[in-house]
């Protein structure tokens, strides 16, 4: 089944966000246990995940506002 359009893009974006969060979890755990070979890279991974989550939250807020505006618009 081919995923296209907005639904497919949204699914791919959520999947990518989940993968970013999993990578950040692993990096944070590695930092906490001292098992990472490159701490700077681990910190960057965690920061990237944080920014991705903030962006997703902003997009969700804007989409909610847009939907509310559409529903409030009188036809």
mmCIF file of C-alpha atoms in Angstrom:
data_model
loop_
_atom_site.group_PDB
_atom_site.id
_atom_site.type_symbol
_atom_site.label_atom_id
_atom_site.label_comp_id
_atom_site.label_asym_id
_atom_site.label_seq_id
_atom_site.Cartn_x
_atom_site.Cartn_y
_atom_site.Cartn_z
ATOM 1 C CA UNK A 1 0.000 0.000 0.000
ATOM 2 C CA UNK A 2 1.482 3.303 -1.101
ATOM 3 C CA UNK A 3 1.386 6.151 1.373
ATOM 4 C CA UNK A 4 1.014 9.497 -0.313
ATOM 5 C CA UNK A 5 -0.330 12.912 0.308
ATOM 6 C CA UNK A 6 -0.639 14.636 3.627
ATOM 7 C CA UNK A 7 -1.376 11.470 5.616
ATOM 8 C CA UNK A 8 1.740 9.745 4.336
ATOM 9 C CA UNK A 9 3.890 12.794 4.998
ATOM 10 C CA UNK A 10 2.510 13.030 8.528
ATOM 11 C CA UNK A 11 3.146 9.340 9.162
ATOM 12 C CA UNK A 12 6.723 9.666 7.909
ATOM 13 C CA UNK A 13 7.329 12.756 10.036
ATOM 14 C CA UNK A 14 6.049 11.036 13.178
ATOM 15 C CA UNK A 15 8.155 7.964 12.433
ATOM 16 C CA UNK A 16 11.225 10.154 11.982
ATOM 17 C CA UNK A 17 10.478 11.962 15.246
ATOM 18 C CA UNK A 18 10.174 8.626 17.070
ATOM 19 C CA UNK A 19 13.528 7.494 15.665
ATOM 20 C CA UNK A 20 15.144 10.778 16.724
ATOM 21 C CA UNK A 21 13.768 10.325 20.244
ATOM 22 C CA UNK A 22 15.053 6.733 20.425
ATOM 23 C CA UNK A 23 18.516 7.885 19.326
ATOM 24 C CA UNK A 24 18.466 10.626 21.959
ATOM 25 C CA UNK A 25 17.397 8.138 24.634
ATOM 26 C CA UNK A 26 20.315 5.894 23.745
ATOM 27 C CA UNK A 27 22.744 8.809 23.702
ATOM 28 C CA UNK A 28 21.497 10.114 27.055
ATOM 29 C CA UNK A 29 21.790 6.654 28.580
ATOM 30 C CA UNK A 30 25.303 6.349 27.196
ATOM 31 C CA UNK A 31 26.237 9.694 28.676
ATOM 32 C CA UNK A 32 24.810 8.712 32.052
ATOM 33 C CA UNK A 33 26.679 5.415 32.134
ATOM 34 C CA UNK A 34 29.882 6.762 30.596
ATOM 35 C CA UNK A 35 29.821 4.282 27.718
ATOM 36 C CA UNK A 36 29.795 6.728 24.785
ATOM 37 C CA UNK A 37 33.015 7.186 22.858
ATOM 38 C CA UNK A 38 32.107 10.694 21.673
ATOM 39 C CA UNK A 39 30.260 12.697 24.355
ATOM 40 C CA UNK A 40 29.996 15.775 22.137
ATOM 41 C CA UNK A 41 28.139 13.813 19.476
ATOM 42 C CA UNK A 42 25.800 12.379 22.116
ATOM 43 C CA UNK A 43 24.984 15.859 23.419
ATOM 44 C CA UNK A 44 24.281 17.062 19.866
ATOM 45 C CA UNK A 45 21.970 14.065 19.324
ATOM 46 C CA UNK A 46 20.001 14.926 22.466
ATOM 47 C CA UNK A 47 19.782 18.602 21.474
ATOM 48 C CA UNK A 48 18.595 17.696 17.967
ATOM 49 C CA UNK A 49 15.851 15.542 19.453
ATOM 50 C CA UNK A 50 14.811 18.364 21.772
ATOM 51 C CA UNK A 51 14.576 20.815 18.866
ATOM 52 C CA UNK A 52 12.622 18.294 16.778
ATOM 53 C CA UNK A 53 10.119 17.819 19.601
ATOM 54 C CA UNK A 54 9.746 21.590 20.037
ATOM 55 C CA UNK A 55 9.135 21.988 16.300
ATOM 56 C CA UNK A 56 6.536 19.202 16.353
ATOM 57 C CA UNK A 57 4.770 20.912 19.261
ATOM 58 C CA UNK A 58 4.723 24.240 17.402
ATOM 59 C CA UNK A 59 3.365 22.592 14.257
ATOM 60 C CA UNK A 60 0.660 20.854 16.307
ATOM 61 C CA UNK A 61 -0.308 24.181 17.906
ATOM 62 C CA UNK A 62 -0.512 25.946 14.538
ATOM 63 C CA UNK A 63 -2.545 23.108 13.021
ATOM 64 C CA UNK A 64 -4.952 23.221 15.963
ATOM 65 C CA UNK A 65 -5.323 26.992 15.624
ATOM 66 C CA UNK A 66 -5.951 26.648 11.881
ATOM 67 C CA UNK A 67 -8.601 23.968 12.438
ATOM 68 C CA UNK A 68 -10.315 26.108 15.063
ATOM 69 C CA UNK A 69 -10.315 29.080 12.694
ATOM 70 C CA UNK A 70 -11.830 26.973 9.923
ATOM 71 C CA UNK A 71 -14.552 25.628 12.220
ATOM 72 C CA UNK A 72 -15.370 29.134 13.462
ATOM 73 C CA UNK A 73 -15.626 30.574 9.969
ATOM 74 C CA UNK A 74 -19.222 31.138 9.017
ATOM 75 C CA UNK A 75 -20.244 29.823 5.647
#
